[in-house]
Tab-separated table of C-alpha atoms in Angstrom:
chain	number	residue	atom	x	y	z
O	12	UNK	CA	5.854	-30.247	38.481
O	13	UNK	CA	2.835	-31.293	35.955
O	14	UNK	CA	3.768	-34.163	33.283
O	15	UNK	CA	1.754	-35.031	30.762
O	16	UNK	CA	1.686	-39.492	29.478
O	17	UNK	CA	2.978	-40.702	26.267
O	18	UNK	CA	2.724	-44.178	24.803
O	19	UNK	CA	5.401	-44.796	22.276
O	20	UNK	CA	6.908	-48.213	20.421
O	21	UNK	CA	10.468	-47.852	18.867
O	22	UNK	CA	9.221	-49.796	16.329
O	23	UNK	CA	5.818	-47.766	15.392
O	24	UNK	CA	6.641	-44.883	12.356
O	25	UNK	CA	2.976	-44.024	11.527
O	26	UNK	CA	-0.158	-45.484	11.166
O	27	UNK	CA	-2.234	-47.952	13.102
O	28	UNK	CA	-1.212	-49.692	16.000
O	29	UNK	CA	-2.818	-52.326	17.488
O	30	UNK	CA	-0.036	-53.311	20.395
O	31	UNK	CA	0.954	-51.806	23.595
O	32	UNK	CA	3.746	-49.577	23.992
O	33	UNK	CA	5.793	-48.014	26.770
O	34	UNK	CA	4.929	-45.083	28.726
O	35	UNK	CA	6.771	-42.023	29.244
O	36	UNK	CA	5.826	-38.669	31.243
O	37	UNK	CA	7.049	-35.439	30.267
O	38	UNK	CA	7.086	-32.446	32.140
O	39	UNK	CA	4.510	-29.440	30.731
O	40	UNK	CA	7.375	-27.190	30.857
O	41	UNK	CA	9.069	-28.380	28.290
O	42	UNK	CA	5.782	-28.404	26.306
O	43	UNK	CA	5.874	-24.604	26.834
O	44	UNK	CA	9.361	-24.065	25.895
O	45	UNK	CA	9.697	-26.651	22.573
O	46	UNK	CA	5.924	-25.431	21.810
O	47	UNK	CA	4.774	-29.025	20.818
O	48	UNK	CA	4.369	-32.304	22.548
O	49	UNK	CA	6.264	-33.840	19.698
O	50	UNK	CA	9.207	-31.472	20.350
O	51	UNK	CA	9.433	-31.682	23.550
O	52	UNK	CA	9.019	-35.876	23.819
O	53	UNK	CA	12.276	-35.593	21.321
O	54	UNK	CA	13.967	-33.196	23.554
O	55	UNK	CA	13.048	-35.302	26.487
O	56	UNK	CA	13.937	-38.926	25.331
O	57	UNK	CA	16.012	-38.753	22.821
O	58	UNK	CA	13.842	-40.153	20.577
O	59	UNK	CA	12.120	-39.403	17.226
O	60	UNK	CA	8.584	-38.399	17.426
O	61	UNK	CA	7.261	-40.838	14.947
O	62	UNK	CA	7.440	-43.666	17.738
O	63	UNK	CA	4.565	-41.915	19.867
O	64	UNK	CA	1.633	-44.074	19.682
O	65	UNK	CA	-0.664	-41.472	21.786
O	66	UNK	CA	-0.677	-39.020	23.945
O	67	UNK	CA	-3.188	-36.166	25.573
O	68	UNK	CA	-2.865	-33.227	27.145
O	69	UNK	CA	-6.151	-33.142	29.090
O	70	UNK	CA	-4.561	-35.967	31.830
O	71	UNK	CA	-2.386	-34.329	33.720
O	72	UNK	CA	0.027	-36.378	36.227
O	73	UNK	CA	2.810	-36.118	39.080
O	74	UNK	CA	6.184	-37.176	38.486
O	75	UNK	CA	5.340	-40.765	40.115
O	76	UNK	CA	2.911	-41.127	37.400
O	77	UNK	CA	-0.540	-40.503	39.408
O	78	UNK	CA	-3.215	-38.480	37.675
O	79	UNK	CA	-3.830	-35.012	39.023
O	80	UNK	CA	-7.573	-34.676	38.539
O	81	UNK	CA	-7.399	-30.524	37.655
C-alpha cells in the first residue's frame, strides 16, 4: 500500500506556521475514495483538516514511512 505524509499541529487553524508539527501517513486509497487529501486525513485521524500544516502528493511512501522514489 502507497501513503502519502502530512504535517499537522492541533493547534494550527490557518495561516502561517513557523513550528514543527507531527507527521502522519495516509494511505492513497482513501485519497481515491474521500476524493481529497483533506477528506481523507479527517476520515483517517479523526481530526479536522484545518490542523494540516502541509502535505504533497508527489512523495509517495511505504507504510514504515520510507519514500518510494516512483
Amino acid at each position: 500500500m502507497k501513503y502519502f505524509q502530512v504535517e499537522f499541529d492541533n493547534s494550527f487553524h490557518g495561516g502561517d506556521y513557523a513550528g514543527v508539527g507531527e507527521f502522519v501517513l495516509v494511505p492513497f486509497d482513501l485519497l481515491e475514495s474521500e476524493g481529497s487529501p483533506e477528506r481523507a486525513f479527517t476520515r483517517f485521524t479523526g481530526k479536522d483538516s484545518r490542523h494540516i500544516v502541509h502535505y504533497t502528493l508527489d512523495e509517495v511512501y511505504d507504510r514504515d514511512g520510507n519514500w518510494i522514489e516512483e
